[in-house]
Amino acid sequence: MSKVLILSGAGISAESGITTFRDSDGLWENHRIEDVCTAGCLETNGEATHKFYDARRQDLQDKEANYAHKLIVELKHKYPDKITVMTQNVDDLFEKAGMKEDEIIHLHGFLTQLRCTVCENIYDIGYKKHNEYHNGNCPNCGAELRPNIVFFGEAAPEYDKLTLALNSCELIVVIGTSGNVLDVTYFAQLTDRSILNNLEPSPAIDDSYFTKAYYAKATQAIAYIAEDIEEFLNDF
Ligand code: NAD
């Protein structure tokens, strides 16, 4: 079991040009979260939902990983068994920085994948639009395909792995999340040591529970965070 859990959110990708949620008043790229990210939106608002994720997927194509993604990948490769990396992000910037599929857990899904609504097979479609892949139908069973994204109100199967990681890690590092979706204050209380990095304090996080907080851009804070992690691991 890993001693260190690195958990990131939309803020780590902000400097790569991907808009966060809360920094724009609960909107993501000018869409209300309820309209395109909530359970049932494919039934009530299917066309707009697909259009939204098609656009987000296409937007990813020219986005590049930043220094924070890259340094985390380096750390993961240096300490493969001691560090677990999880992200709430659905973008592929860790992968662009060199992370392999089995080295990272995307808690809320992955934009470049579609999932069958019936047989649940998952398909990598890169930056294509939903309809450009088998007309949006499952090549296995013919049922409709949907973005492989966890909408608000839906089950998040990867949370089981998060619970396991939280139970075993001794240091949690939280980067670029407002704490509105995951209760990172509680996570900090579960672990011996905890580090927080955001641009500014969030009303949904009580930073007094964290051992250390860096309020700075992730690309600036990450070198200090990497030092903290290495120091912690080398103390053992
Ligand atoms: P959020 O938008 O709620 O909060 C972003 C946080 O990042 C804020 O606390 C802000 O202070 C911080 N931040 C902004 N710029 C930063 C920077 N340069 N360096 C460090 N911190 C910075 O993000 P969240 O908590 O991850 O939101 C929850 C949901 O948003 C997630 O479920 C995720 O799936 C979804 N989302 C993902 C992406 C993506 O994949 N890149 C983009 C938007 C939303």
mmCIF file of C-alpha atoms and ligand atoms in Angstrom:
data_model
loop_
_atom_site.group_PDB
_atom_site.id
_atom_site.type_symbol
_atom_site.label_atom_id
_atom_site.label_comp_id
_atom_site.label_asym_id
_atom_site.label_seq_id
_atom_site.Cartn_x
_atom_site.Cartn_y
_atom_site.Cartn_z
ATOM 1 C CA MET A 1 0.000 0.000 0.000
ATOM 2 C CA SER A 2 1.290 3.473 -0.877
ATOM 3 C CA LYS A 3 2.489 5.856 1.773
ATOM 4 C CA VAL A 4 1.670 8.933 -0.293
ATOM 5 C CA LEU A 5 -1.576 9.825 -2.079
ATOM 6 C CA ILE A 6 -1.524 12.696 -4.571
ATOM 7 C CA LEU A 7 -5.057 13.872 -5.351
ATOM 8 C CA SER A 8 -5.595 16.589 -7.927
ATOM 9 C CA GLY A 9 -8.474 18.612 -9.316
ATOM 10 C CA ALA A 10 -9.228 21.077 -12.077
ATOM 11 C CA GLY A 11 -6.725 23.648 -10.713
ATOM 12 C CA ILE A 12 -3.716 21.563 -11.756
ATOM 13 C CA SER A 13 -4.788 21.826 -15.397
ATOM 14 C CA ALA A 14 -5.778 25.516 -15.258
ATOM 15 C CA GLU A 15 -2.335 26.711 -16.362
ATOM 16 C CA SER A 16 -2.555 24.389 -19.368
ATOM 17 C CA GLY A 17 -5.583 26.386 -20.494
ATOM 18 C CA ILE A 18 -8.425 24.143 -19.290
ATOM 19 C CA THR A 19 -11.114 26.064 -17.423
ATOM 20 C CA THR A 20 -11.970 24.973 -13.880
ATOM 21 C CA PHE A 21 -15.545 24.733 -12.525
ATOM 22 C CA ARG A 22 -15.805 26.935 -9.460
ATOM 23 C CA ASP A 23 -13.439 29.631 -10.624
ATOM 24 C CA SER A 24 -16.109 30.620 -13.119
ATOM 25 C CA ASP A 25 -19.140 30.811 -10.783
ATOM 26 C CA GLY A 26 -20.213 27.196 -11.043
ATOM 27 C CA LEU A 27 -20.032 27.240 -14.816
ATOM 28 C CA TRP A 28 -17.825 25.086 -16.974
ATOM 29 C CA GLU A 29 -17.114 26.742 -20.321
ATOM 30 C CA ASN A 30 -20.282 28.847 -19.882
ATOM 31 C CA HIS A 31 -22.566 25.860 -19.249
ATOM 32 C CA ARG A 32 -24.522 25.313 -16.056
ATOM 33 C CA ILE A 33 -23.259 22.161 -14.349
ATOM 34 C CA GLU A 34 -26.874 20.991 -13.860
ATOM 35 C CA ASP A 35 -27.448 21.063 -17.626
ATOM 36 C CA VAL A 36 -24.504 18.957 -18.767
ATOM 37 C CA CYS A 37 -22.943 17.211 -15.758
ATOM 38 C CA THR A 38 -25.865 15.876 -13.742
ATOM 39 C CA ALA A 39 -27.444 12.413 -13.660
ATOM 40 C CA GLY A 40 -30.248 12.260 -16.225
ATOM 41 C CA CYS A 41 -28.859 15.046 -18.436
ATOM 42 C CA LEU A 42 -28.387 12.640 -21.339
ATOM 43 C CA GLU A 43 -32.105 11.810 -21.227
ATOM 44 C CA THR A 44 -33.360 15.373 -20.759
ATOM 45 C CA ASN A 45 -30.682 17.314 -22.598
ATOM 46 C CA GLY A 46 -28.895 14.681 -24.713
ATOM 47 C CA GLU A 47 -27.924 16.734 -27.743
ATOM 48 C CA ALA A 48 -26.481 19.613 -25.717
ATOM 49 C CA THR A 49 -24.688 17.196 -23.375
ATOM 50 C CA HIS A 50 -23.000 15.337 -26.238
ATOM 51 C CA LYS A 51 -22.155 18.638 -27.921
ATOM 52 C CA PHE A 52 -20.588 19.886 -24.687
ATOM 53 C CA TYR A 53 -18.347 16.815 -24.207
ATOM 54 C CA ASP A 54 -17.492 16.702 -27.936
ATOM 55 C CA ALA A 55 -16.245 20.280 -27.612
ATOM 56 C CA ARG A 56 -14.304 19.564 -24.378
ATOM 57 C CA ARG A 57 -12.699 16.513 -26.047
ATOM 58 C CA GLN A 58 -11.695 18.523 -29.119
ATOM 59 C CA ASP A 59 -10.348 21.294 -26.885
ATOM 60 C CA LEU A 60 -7.967 18.803 -25.305
ATOM 61 C CA GLN A 61 -6.192 18.062 -28.545
ATOM 62 C CA ASP A 62 -3.798 21.007 -28.447
ATOM 63 C CA LYS A 63 -3.505 21.322 -24.664
ATOM 64 C CA GLU A 64 -0.153 20.474 -23.147
ATOM 65 C CA ALA A 65 0.835 19.097 -19.781
ATOM 66 C CA ASN A 66 2.401 21.680 -17.484
ATOM 67 C CA TYR A 67 5.306 21.465 -15.042
ATOM 68 C CA ALA A 68 3.045 20.228 -12.214
ATOM 69 C CA HIS A 69 1.791 17.251 -14.244
ATOM 70 C CA LYS A 70 5.336 16.483 -15.375
ATOM 71 C CA LEU A 71 6.910 16.582 -11.923
ATOM 72 C CA ILE A 72 4.191 14.338 -10.489
ATOM 73 C CA VAL A 73 4.827 11.816 -13.282
ATOM 74 C CA GLU A 74 8.562 11.943 -12.480
ATOM 75 C CA LEU A 75 7.853 11.287 -8.793
ATOM 76 C CA LYS A 76 5.504 8.422 -9.620
ATOM 77 C CA HIS A 77 8.173 6.829 -11.810
ATOM 78 C CA LYS A 78 10.826 7.304 -9.133
ATOM 79 C CA TYR A 79 8.653 5.837 -6.322
ATOM 80 C CA PRO A 80 6.139 3.599 -8.146
ATOM 81 C CA ASP A 81 5.056 1.629 -5.067
ATOM 82 C CA LYS A 82 5.182 4.449 -2.564
ATOM 83 C CA ILE A 83 3.031 6.970 -4.414
ATOM 84 C CA THR A 84 -0.562 6.630 -5.621
ATOM 85 C CA VAL A 85 -1.864 9.253 -8.046
ATOM 86 C CA MET A 86 -5.574 10.013 -8.344
ATOM 87 C CA THR A 87 -7.305 12.863 -10.126
ATOM 88 C CA GLN A 88 -10.809 14.255 -10.346
ATOM 89 C CA ASN A 89 -9.884 15.547 -13.769
ATOM 90 C CA VAL A 90 -11.268 14.043 -16.927
ATOM 91 C CA ASP A 91 -8.508 15.491 -19.123
ATOM 92 C CA ASP A 92 -5.507 13.549 -20.445
ATOM 93 C CA LEU A 93 -2.716 15.872 -19.327
ATOM 94 C CA PHE A 94 -1.065 13.409 -16.932
ATOM 95 C CA GLU A 95 -1.025 10.901 -19.791
ATOM 96 C CA LYS A 96 0.481 13.545 -22.096
ATOM 97 C CA ALA A 97 3.160 14.033 -19.434
ATOM 98 C CA GLY A 98 4.043 10.337 -19.649
ATOM 99 C CA MET A 99 1.769 8.639 -17.092
ATOM 100 C CA LYS A 100 0.695 5.159 -18.161
ATOM 101 C CA GLU A 101 -2.902 3.997 -17.850
ATOM 102 C CA ASP A 102 -2.243 1.789 -14.822
ATOM 103 C CA GLU A 103 -0.325 4.511 -12.960
ATOM 104 C CA ILE A 104 -3.235 6.902 -12.420
ATOM 105 C CA ILE A 105 -6.852 6.664 -11.347
ATOM 106 C CA HIS A 106 -9.373 9.031 -12.910
ATOM 107 C CA LEU A 107 -12.059 9.187 -10.226
ATOM 108 C CA HIS A 108 -14.606 10.970 -12.395
ATOM 109 C CA GLY A 109 -13.994 9.329 -15.754
ATOM 110 C CA PHE A 110 -11.999 10.166 -18.844
ATOM 111 C CA LEU A 111 -12.986 12.501 -21.672
ATOM 112 C CA THR A 112 -11.365 10.558 -24.496
ATOM 113 C CA GLN A 113 -13.464 7.475 -23.752
ATOM 114 C CA LEU A 114 -17.076 6.505 -24.450
ATOM 115 C CA ARG A 115 -18.956 3.851 -22.480
ATOM 116 C CA CYS A 116 -21.815 1.646 -23.610
ATOM 117 C CA THR A 117 -25.054 2.380 -21.759
ATOM 118 C CA VAL A 118 -25.930 -1.335 -21.807
ATOM 119 C CA CYS A 119 -22.874 -3.639 -21.906
ATOM 120 C CA GLU A 120 -20.618 -0.983 -20.275
ATOM 121 C CA ASN A 121 -17.712 -1.658 -22.653
ATOM 122 C CA ILE A 122 -15.330 1.286 -22.782
ATOM 123 C CA TYR A 123 -13.866 2.653 -26.032
ATOM 124 C CA ASP A 124 -10.956 5.036 -26.538
ATOM 125 C CA ILE A 125 -11.996 7.510 -29.214
ATOM 126 C CA GLY A 126 -9.208 10.077 -28.903
ATOM 127 C CA TYR A 127 -10.417 13.560 -29.802
ATOM 128 C CA LYS A 128 -13.258 12.450 -32.093
ATOM 129 C CA LYS A 129 -16.850 13.556 -31.703
ATOM 130 C CA HIS A 130 -19.241 11.035 -30.157
ATOM 131 C CA ASN A 131 -21.046 10.491 -33.490
ATOM 132 C CA GLU A 132 -17.834 9.972 -35.437
ATOM 133 C CA TYR A 133 -17.265 6.713 -33.560
ATOM 134 C CA HIS A 134 -19.639 4.009 -34.936
ATOM 135 C CA ASN A 135 -22.392 6.660 -35.152
ATOM 136 C CA GLY A 136 -22.427 6.827 -31.371
ATOM 137 C CA ASN A 137 -23.429 3.150 -31.046
ATOM 138 C CA CYS A 138 -21.624 0.341 -29.282
ATOM 139 C CA PRO A 139 -19.631 -1.893 -31.705
ATOM 140 C CA ASN A 140 -20.269 -4.805 -29.329
ATOM 141 C CA CYS A 141 -24.030 -4.667 -28.635
ATOM 142 C CA GLY A 142 -25.335 -1.751 -30.726
ATOM 143 C CA ALA A 143 -26.689 0.240 -27.754
ATOM 144 C CA GLU A 144 -26.048 3.959 -27.313
ATOM 145 C CA LEU A 145 -22.649 5.170 -26.211
ATOM 146 C CA ARG A 146 -22.227 7.928 -23.623
ATOM 147 C CA PRO A 147 -19.260 9.939 -22.393
ATOM 148 C CA ASN A 148 -17.282 7.895 -19.846
ATOM 149 C CA ILE A 149 -17.771 10.652 -17.289
ATOM 150 C CA VAL A 150 -19.270 10.418 -13.806
ATOM 151 C CA PHE A 151 -22.096 12.959 -13.624
ATOM 152 C CA PHE A 152 -23.200 14.502 -10.324
ATOM 153 C CA GLY A 153 -25.639 12.093 -8.668
ATOM 154 C CA GLU A 154 -24.160 9.022 -10.361
ATOM 155 C CA ALA A 155 -22.128 6.297 -8.683
ATOM 156 C CA ALA A 156 -18.360 6.703 -8.912
ATOM 157 C CA PRO A 157 -16.936 3.161 -8.990
ATOM 158 C CA GLU A 158 -13.340 4.315 -8.517
ATOM 159 C CA TYR A 159 -14.187 5.800 -5.097
ATOM 160 C CA ASP A 160 -13.583 2.338 -3.605
ATOM 161 C CA LYS A 161 -9.921 2.722 -4.560
ATOM 162 C CA LEU A 162 -9.862 6.194 -3.029
ATOM 163 C CA THR A 163 -11.169 4.787 0.262
ATOM 164 C CA LEU A 164 -8.501 2.068 0.236
ATOM 165 C CA ALA A 165 -5.745 4.590 -0.519
ATOM 166 C CA LEU A 166 -6.961 6.909 2.244
ATOM 167 C CA ASN A 167 -6.908 4.070 4.740
ATOM 168 C CA SER A 168 -3.306 3.200 3.991
ATOM 169 C CA CYS A 169 -1.510 6.438 3.134
ATOM 170 C CA GLU A 170 0.401 8.516 5.652
ATOM 171 C CA LEU A 171 0.708 11.689 3.580
ATOM 172 C CA ILE A 172 -2.015 13.159 1.362
ATOM 173 C CA VAL A 173 -1.188 15.885 -1.145
ATOM 174 C CA VAL A 174 -4.191 17.799 -2.494
ATOM 175 C CA ILE A 175 -3.613 20.029 -5.520
ATOM 176 C CA GLY A 176 -6.079 22.327 -7.314
ATOM 177 C CA THR A 177 -9.441 21.341 -5.900
ATOM 178 C CA SER A 178 -12.099 23.516 -4.256
ATOM 179 C CA GLY A 179 -13.230 20.600 -2.071
ATOM 180 C CA ASN A 180 -16.843 20.963 -3.157
ATOM 181 C CA VAL A 181 -17.028 17.464 -4.595
ATOM 182 C CA LEU A 182 -14.566 15.546 -2.413
ATOM 183 C CA ASP A 183 -14.318 16.416 1.293
ATOM 184 C CA VAL A 184 -10.568 16.906 1.397
ATOM 185 C CA THR A 185 -10.686 18.419 4.902
ATOM 186 C CA TYR A 186 -11.938 15.047 6.138
ATOM 187 C CA PHE A 187 -9.237 13.262 4.126
ATOM 188 C CA ALA A 188 -6.586 15.414 5.850
ATOM 189 C CA GLN A 189 -7.970 14.334 9.229
ATOM 190 C CA LEU A 190 -7.544 10.679 8.261
ATOM 191 C CA THR A 191 -3.836 10.950 7.494
ATOM 192 C CA ASP A 192 -0.728 11.708 9.577
ATOM 193 C CA ARG A 193 0.424 14.502 7.300
ATOM 194 C CA SER A 194 -1.283 16.559 4.634
ATOM 195 C CA ILE A 195 -0.367 19.213 2.095
ATOM 196 C CA LEU A 196 -2.794 21.530 0.285
ATOM 197 C CA ASN A 197 -2.171 23.624 -2.821
ATOM 198 C CA ASN A 198 -4.774 25.958 -4.293
ATOM 199 C CA LEU A 199 -4.699 29.445 -5.714
ATOM 200 C CA GLU A 200 -6.596 30.782 -2.712
ATOM 201 C CA PRO A 201 -8.473 29.480 0.356
ATOM 202 C CA SER A 202 -11.732 27.718 -0.500
ATOM 203 C CA PRO A 203 -14.898 28.052 1.614
ATOM 204 C CA ALA A 204 -15.291 24.262 1.344
ATOM 205 C CA ILE A 205 -11.852 23.477 2.853
ATOM 206 C CA ASP A 206 -10.718 24.042 6.450
ATOM 207 C CA ASP A 207 -6.988 24.398 5.907
ATOM 208 C CA SER A 208 -6.264 24.316 9.657
ATOM 209 C CA TYR A 209 -6.464 20.514 9.368
ATOM 210 C CA PHE A 210 -3.609 20.472 6.841
ATOM 211 C CA THR A 211 0.003 20.222 7.965
ATOM 212 C CA LYS A 212 0.989 22.692 5.243
ATOM 213 C CA ALA A 213 -0.839 24.868 2.699
ATOM 214 C CA TYR A 214 0.642 26.500 -0.402
ATOM 215 C CA TYR A 215 -1.541 29.205 -1.923
ATOM 216 C CA ALA A 216 0.166 29.617 -5.293
ATOM 217 C CA LYS A 217 -0.045 28.404 -8.860
ATOM 218 C CA ALA A 218 0.485 24.651 -9.031
ATOM 219 C CA THR A 219 3.449 25.086 -11.397
ATOM 220 C CA GLN A 220 5.143 27.234 -8.743
ATOM 221 C CA ALA A 221 4.189 25.183 -5.687
ATOM 222 C CA ILE A 222 4.999 21.791 -7.165
ATOM 223 C CA ALA A 223 8.792 21.988 -6.701
ATOM 224 C CA TYR A 224 8.293 22.649 -2.954
ATOM 225 C CA ILE A 225 5.692 19.896 -2.769
ATOM 226 C CA ALA A 226 8.056 17.447 -4.509
ATOM 227 C CA GLU A 227 10.736 18.299 -1.942
ATOM 228 C CA ASP A 228 8.235 17.715 0.894
ATOM 229 C CA ILE A 229 7.270 14.326 -0.555
ATOM 230 C CA GLU A 230 10.866 13.186 -1.038
ATOM 231 C CA GLU A 231 11.817 14.343 2.454
ATOM 232 C CA PHE A 232 8.852 12.424 3.870
ATOM 233 C CA LEU A 233 9.695 9.243 1.939
ATOM 234 C CA ASN A 234 13.382 9.425 2.793
ATOM 235 C CA ASP A 235 12.583 9.718 6.498
ATOM 236 C CA PHE A 236 11.473 6.094 6.463
HETATM 237 P P1 NAD B 1 -12.913 23.351 -8.958
HETATM 238 O O1 NAD B 1 -13.054 24.069 -10.262
HETATM 239 O O2 NAD B 1 -14.107 23.219 -8.093
HETATM 240 O O3 NAD B 1 -11.785 24.105 -8.109
HETATM 241 C C1 NAD B 1 -10.578 24.482 -8.683
HETATM 242 C C2 NAD B 1 -9.584 24.765 -7.583
HETATM 243 O O4 NAD B 1 -8.318 24.909 -8.191
HETATM 244 C C3 NAD B 1 -9.854 26.037 -6.798
HETATM 245 O O5 NAD B 1 -9.761 25.739 -5.419
HETATM 246 C C4 NAD B 1 -8.729 26.988 -7.206
HETATM 247 O O6 NAD B 1 -8.229 27.787 -6.137
HETATM 248 C C5 NAD B 1 -7.664 26.045 -7.657
HETATM 249 N N1 NAD B 1 -6.821 26.560 -8.729
HETATM 250 C C6 NAD B 1 -7.166 27.276 -9.825
HETATM 251 N N2 NAD B 1 -6.093 27.529 -10.580
HETATM 252 C C7 NAD B 1 -5.039 26.959 -9.943
HETATM 253 C C8 NAD B 1 -3.644 26.857 -10.225
HETATM 254 N N3 NAD B 1 -3.105 27.413 -11.319
HETATM 255 N N4 NAD B 1 -2.856 26.194 -9.352
HETATM 256 C C9 NAD B 1 -3.366 25.626 -8.225
HETATM 257 N N5 NAD B 1 -4.682 25.681 -7.917
HETATM 258 C C10 NAD B 1 -5.501 26.335 -8.763
HETATM 259 O O7 NAD B 1 -12.210 21.972 -9.261
HETATM 260 P P2 NAD B 1 -12.491 20.547 -8.665
HETATM 261 O O8 NAD B 1 -12.532 20.622 -7.191
HETATM 262 O O9 NAD B 1 -11.572 19.600 -9.343
HETATM 263 O O10 NAD B 1 -13.965 20.399 -9.266
HETATM 264 C C11 NAD B 1 -14.651 19.347 -9.279
HETATM 265 C C12 NAD B 1 -14.950 18.777 -10.683
HETATM 266 O O11 NAD B 1 -14.531 19.518 -11.811
HETATM 267 C C13 NAD B 1 -14.192 17.532 -10.850
HETATM 268 O O12 NAD B 1 -15.102 16.515 -10.629
HETATM 269 C C14 NAD B 1 -13.724 17.455 -12.292
HETATM 270 O O13 NAD B 1 -14.166 16.265 -12.892
HETATM 271 C C15 NAD B 1 -14.366 18.620 -12.930
HETATM 272 N N6 NAD B 1 -13.581 19.356 -13.927
HETATM 273 C C16 NAD B 1 -12.486 18.792 -14.510
HETATM 274 C C17 NAD B 1 -11.712 19.528 -15.400
HETATM 275 C C18 NAD B 1 -10.514 18.865 -16.037
HETATM 276 O O14 NAD B 1 -10.532 17.651 -16.267
HETATM 277 N N7 NAD B 1 -9.442 19.610 -16.286
HETATM 278 C C19 NAD B 1 -12.055 20.857 -15.695
HETATM 279 C C20 NAD B 1 -13.203 21.396 -15.069
HETATM 280 C C21 NAD B 1 -13.959 20.634 -14.190
#
